[in-house]
Amino acid sequence: MLAIKEGRPLPPPPPPSLNPDYIQCPYCMRRFNETAAKRHINFCKDQSSRRVFNPAETAAKLASRAQGKAQMGPKKEPTVTSAVGALLQNRALVVMNEVPNKSGLAMDPASGAKLRQGLSKSSKKD
């Protein structure tokens, strides 16, 4: 605290103390007390066996996925019903943004918030 008051840099932190009673996990190098180490090492061993990276296996998985997507066939053409639905949704959005509401307030198209005419959302009077 004296260094802070005088404006000097802080001293380096002390080195981490290692508890000699802790057991180090051979898979992740973390340290645990005896009971936690027994549980953790079994868990970590199982997890590390699942994470083995095999480039050939990964490439084979990616190739099979690509082949599966190719077998699915071409994308379906839009139906008349879906096209009409999309058209109606787009028209409704245009109409909502162009027509002023009955209260005489303008609508902000980005947020849908009502704005007083002549004022934008960001310019407020103090």
mmCIF file of N, CA and C in Angstrom:
data_model
loop_
_atom_site.group_PDB
_atom_site.id
_atom_site.type_symbol
_atom_site.label_atom_id
_atom_site.label_comp_id
_atom_site.label_asym_id
_atom_site.label_seq_id
_atom_site.Cartn_x
_atom_site.Cartn_y
_atom_site.Cartn_z
ATOM 1 N N MET A 1 0.817 -1.199 0.000
ATOM 2 C CA MET A 1 0.000 0.000 0.000
ATOM 3 C C MET A 1 0.858 1.259 0.000
ATOM 4 N N LEU A 2 2.023 1.179 0.559
ATOM 5 C CA LEU A 2 2.908 2.334 0.592
ATOM 6 C C LEU A 2 3.340 2.708 -0.814
ATOM 7 N N ALA A 3 3.582 1.712 -1.676
ATOM 8 C CA ALA A 3 3.991 1.985 -3.053
ATOM 9 C C ALA A 3 2.891 2.717 -3.811
ATOM 10 N N ILE A 4 1.641 2.367 -3.563
ATOM 11 C CA ILE A 4 0.529 3.026 -4.234
ATOM 12 C C ILE A 4 0.436 4.478 -3.782
ATOM 13 N N LYS A 5 0.553 4.726 -2.490
ATOM 14 C CA LYS A 5 0.461 6.090 -1.964
ATOM 15 C C LYS A 5 1.584 6.968 -2.493
ATOM 16 N N GLU A 6 2.778 6.398 -2.658
ATOM 17 C CA GLU A 6 3.916 7.177 -3.131
ATOM 18 C C GLU A 6 3.995 7.211 -4.654
ATOM 19 N N GLY A 7 3.134 6.462 -5.355
ATOM 20 C CA GLY A 7 3.120 6.486 -6.810
ATOM 21 C C GLY A 7 4.152 5.587 -7.453
ATOM 22 N N ARG A 8 4.747 4.718 -6.679
ATOM 23 C CA ARG A 8 5.748 3.805 -7.233
ATOM 24 C C ARG A 8 5.054 2.568 -7.798
ATOM 25 N N PRO A 9 5.735 1.830 -8.693
ATOM 26 C CA PRO A 9 5.134 0.592 -9.205
ATOM 27 C C PRO A 9 5.046 -0.459 -8.110
ATOM 28 N N LEU A 10 4.056 -1.311 -8.258
ATOM 29 C CA LEU A 10 3.865 -2.369 -7.266
ATOM 30 C C LEU A 10 4.944 -3.430 -7.393
ATOM 31 N N PRO A 11 5.309 -4.059 -6.286
ATOM 32 C CA PRO A 11 6.295 -5.146 -6.357
ATOM 33 C C PRO A 11 5.669 -6.357 -7.061
ATOM 34 N N PRO A 12 6.492 -7.232 -7.613
ATOM 35 C CA PRO A 12 5.931 -8.402 -8.291
ATOM 36 C C PRO A 12 5.220 -9.316 -7.295
ATOM 37 N N PRO A 13 4.207 -10.042 -7.765
ATOM 38 C CA PRO A 13 3.486 -10.930 -6.850
ATOM 39 C C PRO A 13 4.384 -12.091 -6.411
ATOM 40 N N PRO A 14 4.108 -12.649 -5.254
ATOM 41 C CA PRO A 14 4.928 -13.774 -4.790
ATOM 42 C C PRO A 14 4.708 -14.984 -5.687
ATOM 43 N N PRO A 15 5.684 -15.864 -5.797
ATOM 44 C CA PRO A 15 5.500 -17.061 -6.622
ATOM 45 C C PRO A 15 4.410 -17.944 -6.027
ATOM 46 N N PRO A 16 3.673 -18.662 -6.865
ATOM 47 C CA PRO A 16 2.608 -19.512 -6.341
ATOM 48 C C PRO A 16 3.183 -20.611 -5.456
ATOM 49 N N SER A 17 2.516 -20.821 -4.345
ATOM 50 C CA SER A 17 2.995 -21.870 -3.437
ATOM 51 C C SER A 17 2.315 -23.178 -3.811
ATOM 52 N N LEU A 18 3.085 -24.225 -3.949
ATOM 53 C CA LEU A 18 2.552 -25.537 -4.283
ATOM 54 C C LEU A 18 2.425 -26.344 -3.009
ATOM 55 N N ASN A 19 1.232 -26.849 -2.798
ATOM 56 C CA ASN A 19 1.002 -27.681 -1.637
ATOM 57 C C ASN A 19 1.590 -29.059 -1.937
ATOM 58 N N PRO A 20 2.561 -29.532 -1.148
ATOM 59 C CA PRO A 20 3.183 -30.829 -1.436
ATOM 60 C C PRO A 20 2.219 -32.007 -1.257
ATOM 61 N N ASP A 21 1.094 -31.777 -0.575
ATOM 62 C CA ASP A 21 0.124 -32.850 -0.382
ATOM 63 C C ASP A 21 -0.783 -33.042 -1.601
ATOM 64 N N TYR A 22 -0.781 -32.081 -2.505
ATOM 65 C CA TYR A 22 -1.641 -32.186 -3.677
ATOM 66 C C TYR A 22 -1.043 -33.140 -4.700
ATOM 67 N N ILE A 23 -1.928 -33.789 -5.458
ATOM 68 C CA ILE A 23 -1.531 -34.744 -6.488
ATOM 69 C C ILE A 23 -1.797 -34.108 -7.848
ATOM 70 N N GLN A 24 -0.806 -34.191 -8.740
ATOM 71 C CA GLN A 24 -0.951 -33.578 -10.052
ATOM 72 C C GLN A 24 -1.573 -34.561 -11.036
ATOM 73 N N CYS A 25 -2.563 -34.071 -11.782
ATOM 74 C CA CYS A 25 -3.219 -34.884 -12.806
ATOM 75 C C CYS A 25 -2.267 -35.023 -13.989
ATOM 76 N N PRO A 26 -1.982 -36.234 -14.443
ATOM 77 C CA PRO A 26 -1.049 -36.402 -15.568
ATOM 78 C C PRO A 26 -1.643 -35.961 -16.912
ATOM 79 N N TYR A 27 -2.951 -35.722 -16.978
ATOM 80 C CA TYR A 27 -3.603 -35.359 -18.234
ATOM 81 C C TYR A 27 -3.720 -33.859 -18.418
ATOM 82 N N CYS A 28 -4.050 -33.124 -17.349
ATOM 83 C CA CYS A 28 -4.235 -31.674 -17.484
ATOM 84 C C CYS A 28 -3.264 -30.865 -16.628
ATOM 85 N N MET A 29 -2.467 -31.534 -15.830
ATOM 86 C CA MET A 29 -1.430 -30.927 -14.979
ATOM 87 C C MET A 29 -1.991 -30.070 -13.838
ATOM 88 N N ARG A 30 -3.278 -30.145 -13.576
ATOM 89 C CA ARG A 30 -3.828 -29.445 -12.416
ATOM 90 C C ARG A 30 -3.555 -30.266 -11.177
ATOM 91 N N ARG A 31 -3.634 -29.613 -10.018
ATOM 92 C CA ARG A 31 -3.316 -30.291 -8.763
ATOM 93 C C ARG A 31 -4.559 -30.341 -7.876
ATOM 94 N N PHE A 32 -4.728 -31.475 -7.176
ATOM 95 C CA PHE A 32 -5.917 -31.710 -6.354
ATOM 96 C C PHE A 32 -5.516 -32.391 -5.053
ATOM 97 N N ASN A 33 -6.402 -32.263 -4.040
ATOM 98 C CA ASN A 33 -6.173 -33.046 -2.832
ATOM 99 C C ASN A 33 -6.449 -34.510 -3.151
ATOM 100 N N GLU A 34 -6.166 -35.394 -2.228
ATOM 101 C CA GLU A 34 -6.180 -36.823 -2.526
ATOM 102 C C GLU A 34 -7.549 -37.329 -2.989
ATOM 103 N N THR A 35 -8.619 -36.962 -2.287
ATOM 104 C CA THR A 35 -9.939 -37.481 -2.661
ATOM 105 C C THR A 35 -10.414 -36.892 -3.982
ATOM 106 N N ALA A 36 -10.164 -35.592 -4.180
ATOM 107 C CA ALA A 36 -10.575 -34.974 -5.442
ATOM 108 C C ALA A 36 -9.734 -35.511 -6.596
ATOM 109 N N ALA A 37 -8.460 -35.796 -6.346
ATOM 110 C CA ALA A 37 -7.586 -36.301 -7.398
ATOM 111 C C ALA A 37 -8.055 -37.661 -7.885
ATOM 112 N N LYS A 38 -8.511 -38.508 -6.991
ATOM 113 C CA LYS A 38 -8.990 -39.838 -7.398
ATOM 114 C C LYS A 38 -10.165 -39.703 -8.367
ATOM 115 N N ARG A 39 -11.090 -38.825 -8.036
ATOM 116 C CA ARG A 39 -12.245 -38.633 -8.916
ATOM 117 C C ARG A 39 -11.834 -37.959 -10.209
ATOM 118 N N HIS A 40 -11.033 -36.901 -10.091
ATOM 119 C CA HIS A 40 -10.698 -36.099 -11.259
ATOM 120 C C HIS A 40 -9.851 -36.876 -12.263
ATOM 121 N N ILE A 41 -8.874 -37.597 -11.813
ATOM 122 C CA ILE A 41 -7.978 -38.294 -12.744
ATOM 123 C C ILE A 41 -8.748 -39.299 -13.585
ATOM 124 N N ASN A 42 -9.690 -40.021 -12.977
ATOM 125 C CA ASN A 42 -10.511 -40.940 -13.765
ATOM 126 C C ASN A 42 -11.331 -40.184 -14.808
ATOM 127 N N PHE A 43 -11.920 -39.070 -14.390
ATOM 128 C CA PHE A 43 -12.715 -38.255 -15.300
ATOM 129 C C PHE A 43 -11.847 -37.705 -16.429
ATOM 130 N N CYS A 44 -10.699 -37.151 -16.084
ATOM 131 C CA CYS A 44 -9.827 -36.507 -17.059
ATOM 132 C C CYS A 44 -9.257 -37.544 -18.035
ATOM 133 N N LYS A 45 -8.989 -38.742 -17.554
ATOM 134 C CA LYS A 45 -8.487 -39.814 -18.416
ATOM 135 C C LYS A 45 -9.541 -40.151 -19.473
ATOM 136 N N ASP A 46 -10.784 -40.273 -19.042
ATOM 137 C CA ASP A 46 -11.877 -40.583 -19.955
ATOM 138 C C ASP A 46 -12.066 -39.459 -20.973
ATOM 139 N N GLN A 47 -12.029 -38.213 -20.499
ATOM 140 C CA GLN A 47 -12.207 -37.068 -21.393
ATOM 141 C C GLN A 47 -11.070 -36.959 -22.398
ATOM 142 N N SER A 48 -9.847 -37.188 -21.950
ATOM 143 C CA SER A 48 -8.711 -37.050 -22.861
ATOM 144 C C SER A 48 -8.715 -38.147 -23.911
ATOM 145 N N SER A 49 -9.257 -39.328 -23.582
ATOM 146 C CA SER A 49 -9.312 -40.398 -24.577
ATOM 147 C C SER A 49 -10.333 -40.085 -25.662
ATOM 148 N N ARG A 50 -11.316 -39.259 -25.354
ATOM 149 C CA ARG A 50 -12.335 -38.882 -26.339
ATOM 150 C C ARG A 50 -11.854 -37.763 -27.250
ATOM 151 N N ARG A 51 -10.867 -37.001 -26.805
ATOM 152 C CA ARG A 51 -10.433 -35.820 -27.545
ATOM 153 C C ARG A 51 -9.238 -36.079 -28.442
ATOM 154 N N VAL A 52 -8.895 -37.295 -28.694
ATOM 155 C CA VAL A 52 -7.738 -37.580 -29.525
ATOM 156 C C VAL A 52 -8.023 -37.088 -30.936
ATOM 157 N N PHE A 53 -7.135 -36.279 -31.450
ATOM 158 C CA PHE A 53 -7.316 -35.693 -32.773
ATOM 159 C C PHE A 53 -6.624 -36.580 -33.794
ATOM 160 N N ASN A 54 -7.399 -37.053 -34.728
ATOM 161 C CA ASN A 54 -6.879 -37.883 -35.802
ATOM 162 C C ASN A 54 -7.236 -37.198 -37.117
ATOM 163 N N PRO A 55 -6.265 -36.582 -37.796
ATOM 164 C CA PRO A 55 -6.574 -35.825 -39.014
ATOM 165 C C PRO A 55 -7.253 -36.664 -40.093
ATOM 166 N N ALA A 56 -6.849 -37.913 -40.246
ATOM 167 C CA ALA A 56 -7.449 -38.757 -41.277
ATOM 168 C C ALA A 56 -8.920 -39.024 -40.964
ATOM 169 N N GLU A 57 -9.212 -39.261 -39.689
ATOM 170 C CA GLU A 57 -10.590 -39.526 -39.279
ATOM 171 C C GLU A 57 -11.450 -38.278 -39.461
ATOM 172 N N THR A 58 -10.902 -37.120 -39.111
ATOM 173 C CA THR A 58 -11.638 -35.875 -39.268
ATOM 174 C C THR A 58 -11.929 -35.606 -40.742
ATOM 175 N N ALA A 59 -10.953 -35.826 -41.613
ATOM 176 C CA ALA A 59 -11.156 -35.622 -43.042
ATOM 177 C C ALA A 59 -12.223 -36.571 -43.576
ATOM 178 N N ALA A 60 -12.215 -37.815 -43.091
ATOM 179 C CA ALA A 60 -13.215 -38.788 -43.542
ATOM 180 C C ALA A 60 -14.622 -38.360 -43.113
ATOM 181 N N LYS A 61 -14.753 -37.821 -41.892
ATOM 182 C CA LYS A 61 -16.063 -37.361 -41.419
ATOM 183 C C LYS A 61 -16.566 -36.198 -42.268
ATOM 184 N N LEU A 62 -15.671 -35.260 -42.581
ATOM 185 C CA LEU A 62 -16.078 -34.113 -43.394
ATOM 186 C C LEU A 62 -16.482 -34.556 -44.799
ATOM 187 N N ALA A 63 -15.759 -35.518 -45.354
ATOM 188 C CA ALA A 63 -16.090 -36.004 -46.693
ATOM 189 C C ALA A 63 -17.443 -36.704 -46.701
ATOM 190 N N SER A 64 -17.727 -37.490 -45.659
ATOM 191 C CA SER A 64 -19.015 -38.191 -45.617
ATOM 192 C C SER A 64 -20.163 -37.205 -45.434
ATOM 193 N N ARG A 65 -19.942 -36.149 -44.686
ATOM 194 C CA ARG A 65 -20.982 -35.127 -44.534
ATOM 195 C C ARG A 65 -21.263 -34.450 -45.872
ATOM 196 N N ALA A 66 -20.201 -34.108 -46.596
ATOM 197 C CA ALA A 66 -20.374 -33.447 -47.891
ATOM 198 C C ALA A 66 -21.097 -34.374 -48.862
ATOM 199 N N GLN A 67 -20.764 -35.657 -48.820
ATOM 200 C CA GLN A 67 -21.412 -36.615 -49.707
ATOM 201 C C GLN A 67 -22.888 -36.752 -49.339
ATOM 202 N N GLY A 68 -23.192 -36.748 -48.048
ATOM 203 C CA GLY A 68 -24.580 -36.837 -47.589
ATOM 204 C C GLY A 68 -25.397 -35.645 -48.044
ATOM 205 N N LYS A 69 -24.811 -34.459 -48.012
ATOM 206 C CA LYS A 69 -25.518 -33.259 -48.466
ATOM 207 C C LYS A 69 -25.751 -33.309 -49.963
ATOM 208 N N ALA A 70 -24.793 -33.865 -50.713
ATOM 209 C CA ALA A 70 -24.945 -33.962 -52.162
ATOM 210 C C ALA A 70 -26.051 -34.943 -52.522
ATOM 211 N N GLN A 71 -26.257 -35.960 -51.718
ATOM 212 C CA GLN A 71 -27.278 -36.962 -51.996
ATOM 213 C C GLN A 71 -28.678 -36.453 -51.668
ATOM 214 N N MET A 72 -28.778 -35.381 -50.905
ATOM 215 C CA MET A 72 -30.091 -34.868 -50.522
ATOM 216 C C MET A 72 -30.848 -34.320 -51.722
ATOM 217 N N GLY A 73 -30.149 -33.956 -52.772
ATOM 218 C CA GLY A 73 -30.818 -33.474 -53.961
ATOM 219 C C GLY A 73 -30.893 -31.960 -53.990
ATOM 220 N N PRO A 74 -31.438 -31.426 -55.074
ATOM 221 C CA PRO A 74 -31.508 -29.964 -55.213
ATOM 222 C C PRO A 74 -32.528 -29.370 -54.241
ATOM 223 N N LYS A 75 -32.352 -28.087 -54.018
ATOM 224 C CA LYS A 75 -33.260 -27.365 -53.127
ATOM 225 C C LYS A 75 -34.639 -27.279 -53.772
ATOM 226 N N LYS A 76 -35.681 -27.377 -52.966
ATOM 227 C CA LYS A 76 -37.052 -27.321 -53.485
ATOM 228 C C LYS A 76 -37.362 -25.920 -53.993
ATOM 229 N N GLU A 77 -38.119 -25.878 -55.075
ATOM 230 C CA GLU A 77 -38.566 -24.605 -55.622
ATOM 231 C C GLU A 77 -39.661 -24.029 -54.722
ATOM 232 N N PRO A 78 -39.721 -22.707 -54.584
ATOM 233 C CA PRO A 78 -40.769 -22.120 -53.747
ATOM 234 C C PRO A 78 -42.152 -22.378 -54.347
ATOM 235 N N THR A 79 -43.113 -22.584 -53.487
ATOM 236 C CA THR A 79 -44.486 -22.812 -53.934
ATOM 237 C C THR A 79 -45.197 -21.475 -54.071
ATOM 238 N N VAL A 80 -46.327 -21.488 -54.724
ATOM 239 C CA VAL A 80 -47.123 -20.270 -54.894
ATOM 240 C C VAL A 80 -47.544 -19.744 -53.523
ATOM 241 N N THR A 81 -47.926 -20.648 -52.638
ATOM 242 C CA THR A 81 -48.388 -20.243 -51.309
ATOM 243 C C THR A 81 -47.276 -19.534 -50.537
ATOM 244 N N SER A 82 -46.061 -20.084 -50.562
ATOM 245 C CA SER A 82 -44.981 -19.440 -49.822
ATOM 246 C C SER A 82 -44.587 -18.122 -50.456
ATOM 247 N N ALA A 83 -44.643 -18.034 -51.788
ATOM 248 C CA ALA A 83 -44.312 -16.789 -52.469
ATOM 249 C C ALA A 83 -45.332 -15.706 -52.149
ATOM 250 N N VAL A 84 -46.615 -16.059 -52.144
ATOM 251 C CA VAL A 84 -47.663 -15.087 -51.814
ATOM 252 C C VAL A 84 -47.518 -14.645 -50.358
ATOM 253 N N GLY A 85 -47.216 -15.582 -49.482
ATOM 254 C CA GLY A 85 -47.034 -15.232 -48.069
ATOM 255 C C GLY A 85 -45.893 -14.257 -47.872
ATOM 256 N N ALA A 86 -44.774 -14.482 -48.561
ATOM 257 C CA ALA A 86 -43.629 -13.576 -48.459
ATOM 258 C C ALA A 86 -43.983 -12.200 -49.008
ATOM 259 N N LEU A 87 -44.710 -12.161 -50.126
ATOM 260 C CA LEU A 87 -45.128 -10.894 -50.715
ATOM 261 C C LEU A 87 -46.025 -10.109 -49.763
ATOM 262 N N LEU A 88 -46.971 -10.785 -49.146
ATOM 263 C CA LEU A 88 -47.874 -10.116 -48.204
ATOM 264 C C LEU A 88 -47.124 -9.596 -46.982
ATOM 265 N N GLN A 89 -46.163 -10.357 -46.489
ATOM 266 C CA GLN A 89 -45.377 -9.892 -45.336
ATOM 267 C C GLN A 89 -44.586 -8.645 -45.698
ATOM 268 N N ASN A 90 -43.958 -8.646 -46.880
ATOM 269 C CA ASN A 90 -43.185 -7.485 -47.301
ATOM 270 C C ASN A 90 -44.073 -6.259 -47.473
ATOM 271 N N ARG A 91 -45.245 -6.442 -48.081
ATOM 272 C CA ARG A 91 -46.170 -5.302 -48.251
ATOM 273 C C ARG A 91 -46.636 -4.766 -46.911
ATOM 274 N N ALA A 92 -46.912 -5.642 -45.963
ATOM 275 C CA ALA A 92 -47.362 -5.194 -44.640
ATOM 276 C C ALA A 92 -46.278 -4.367 -43.963
ATOM 277 N N LEU A 93 -45.015 -4.778 -44.104
ATOM 278 C CA LEU A 93 -43.923 -4.013 -43.506
ATOM 279 C C LEU A 93 -43.796 -2.637 -44.141
ATOM 280 N N VAL A 94 -43.929 -2.568 -45.463
ATOM 281 C CA VAL A 94 -43.837 -1.292 -46.168
ATOM 282 C C VAL A 94 -44.970 -0.376 -45.737
ATOM 283 N N VAL A 95 -46.178 -0.897 -45.671
ATOM 284 C CA VAL A 95 -47.337 -0.096 -45.295
ATOM 285 C C VAL A 95 -47.189 0.415 -43.864
ATOM 286 N N MET A 96 -46.732 -0.416 -42.964
ATOM 287 C CA MET A 96 -46.584 0.006 -41.558
ATOM 288 C C MET A 96 -45.566 1.124 -41.425
ATOM 289 N N ASN A 97 -44.511 1.108 -42.242
ATOM 290 C CA ASN A 97 -43.472 2.129 -42.149
ATOM 291 C C ASN A 97 -43.852 3.416 -42.865
ATOM 292 N N GLU A 98 -44.758 3.366 -43.858
ATOM 293 C CA GLU A 98 -45.104 4.553 -44.624
ATOM 294 C C GLU A 98 -46.316 5.296 -44.074
ATOM 295 N N VAL A 99 -47.310 4.608 -43.559
ATOM 296 C CA VAL A 99 -48.550 5.228 -43.138
ATOM 297 C C VAL A 99 -48.398 5.732 -41.702
ATOM 298 N N PRO A 100 -48.640 7.037 -41.461
ATOM 299 C CA PRO A 100 -48.575 7.520 -40.075
ATOM 300 C C PRO A 100 -49.731 6.937 -39.263
ATOM 301 N N ASN A 101 -49.486 6.734 -37.995
ATOM 302 C CA ASN A 101 -50.545 6.151 -37.159
ATOM 303 C C ASN A 101 -51.562 7.214 -36.778
ATOM 304 N N LYS A 102 -52.675 6.834 -36.212
ATOM 305 C CA LYS A 102 -53.794 7.736 -35.934
ATOM 306 C C LYS A 102 -53.466 8.777 -34.871
ATOM 307 N N SER A 103 -52.462 8.521 -34.024
ATOM 308 C CA SER A 103 -52.155 9.470 -32.953
ATOM 309 C C SER A 103 -51.391 10.675 -33.468
ATOM 310 N N GLY A 104 -50.961 10.659 -34.737
ATOM 311 C CA GLY A 104 -50.233 11.787 -35.282
ATOM 312 C C GLY A 104 -48.747 11.715 -35.008
ATOM 313 N N LEU A 105 -48.298 10.669 -34.384
ATOM 314 C CA LEU A 105 -46.879 10.517 -34.105
ATOM 315 C C LEU A 105 -46.234 9.672 -35.188
ATOM 316 N N ALA A 106 -45.017 10.010 -35.537
ATOM 317 C CA ALA A 106 -44.270 9.239 -36.535
ATOM 318 C C ALA A 106 -43.694 7.989 -35.866
ATOM 319 N N MET A 107 -43.435 6.963 -36.672
ATOM 320 C CA MET A 107 -42.862 5.723 -36.153
ATOM 321 C C MET A 107 -41.414 5.623 -36.601
ATOM 322 N N ASP A 108 -40.534 5.232 -35.687
ATOM 323 C CA ASP A 108 -39.142 4.964 -36.025
ATOM 324 C C ASP A 108 -39.088 3.586 -36.665
ATOM 325 N N PRO A 109 -38.675 3.474 -37.944
ATOM 326 C CA PRO A 109 -38.704 2.167 -38.607
ATOM 327 C C PRO A 109 -37.739 1.163 -37.986
ATOM 328 N N ALA A 110 -36.660 1.635 -37.384
ATOM 329 C CA ALA A 110 -35.684 0.706 -36.817
ATOM 330 C C ALA A 110 -36.203 0.062 -35.542
ATOM 331 N N SER A 111 -36.777 0.862 -34.653
ATOM 332 C CA SER A 111 -37.194 0.318 -33.357
ATOM 333 C C SER A 111 -38.703 0.170 -33.229
ATOM 334 N N GLY A 112 -39.464 0.860 -34.070
ATOM 335 C CA GLY A 112 -40.911 0.822 -33.950
ATOM 336 C C GLY A 112 -41.436 1.778 -32.897
ATOM 337 N N ALA A 113 -40.540 2.602 -32.332
ATOM 338 C CA ALA A 113 -40.949 3.539 -31.285
ATOM 339 C C ALA A 113 -41.673 4.731 -31.904
ATOM 340 N N LYS A 114 -42.629 5.281 -31.159
ATOM 341 C CA LYS A 114 -43.358 6.450 -31.629
ATOM 342 C C LYS A 114 -42.507 7.689 -31.365
ATOM 343 N N LEU A 115 -42.433 8.566 -32.384
ATOM 344 C CA LEU A 115 -41.641 9.784 -32.273
ATOM 345 C C LEU A 115 -42.537 10.990 -32.530
ATOM 346 N N ARG A 116 -42.231 12.094 -31.864
ATOM 347 C CA ARG A 116 -42.940 13.328 -32.163
ATOM 348 C C ARG A 116 -42.461 13.838 -33.507
ATOM 349 N N GLN A 117 -43.351 14.404 -34.268
ATOM 350 C CA GLN A 117 -42.941 14.894 -35.577
ATOM 351 C C GLN A 117 -42.013 16.074 -35.396
ATOM 352 N N GLY A 118 -40.950 16.095 -36.197
ATOM 353 C CA GLY A 118 -39.966 17.167 -36.110
ATOM 354 C C GLY A 118 -38.800 16.813 -35.211
ATOM 355 N N LEU A 119 -38.937 15.769 -34.423
ATOM 356 C CA LEU A 119 -37.847 15.351 -33.543
ATOM 357 C C LEU A 119 -37.408 13.950 -33.930
ATOM 358 N N SER A 120 -36.147 13.737 -33.902
ATOM 359 C CA SER A 120 -35.662 12.375 -34.149
ATOM 360 C C SER A 120 -35.488 11.680 -32.820
ATOM 361 N N LYS A 121 -35.227 10.430 -32.870
ATOM 362 C CA LYS A 121 -35.080 9.631 -31.645
ATOM 363 C C LYS A 121 -33.904 10.117 -30.803
ATOM 364 N N SER A 122 -32.815 10.567 -31.474
ATOM 365 C CA SER A 122 -31.621 10.933 -30.723
ATOM 366 C C SER A 122 -31.610 12.395 -30.285
ATOM 367 N N SER A 123 -32.434 13.271 -30.879
ATOM 368 C CA SER A 123 -32.404 14.684 -30.482
ATOM 369 C C SER A 123 -33.555 14.962 -29.526
ATOM 370 N N LYS A 124 -33.236 15.030 -28.258
ATOM 371 C CA LYS A 124 -34.230 15.321 -27.230
ATOM 372 C C LYS A 124 -33.938 16.693 -26.650
ATOM 373 N N LYS A 125 -34.975 17.408 -26.248
ATOM 374 C CA LYS A 125 -34.787 18.708 -25.602
ATOM 375 C C LYS A 125 -34.503 18.500 -24.123
ATOM 376 N N ASP A 126 -33.556 19.276 -23.588
ATOM 377 C CA ASP A 126 -33.203 19.143 -22.156
ATOM 378 C C ASP A 126 -34.056 20.020 -21.301
#
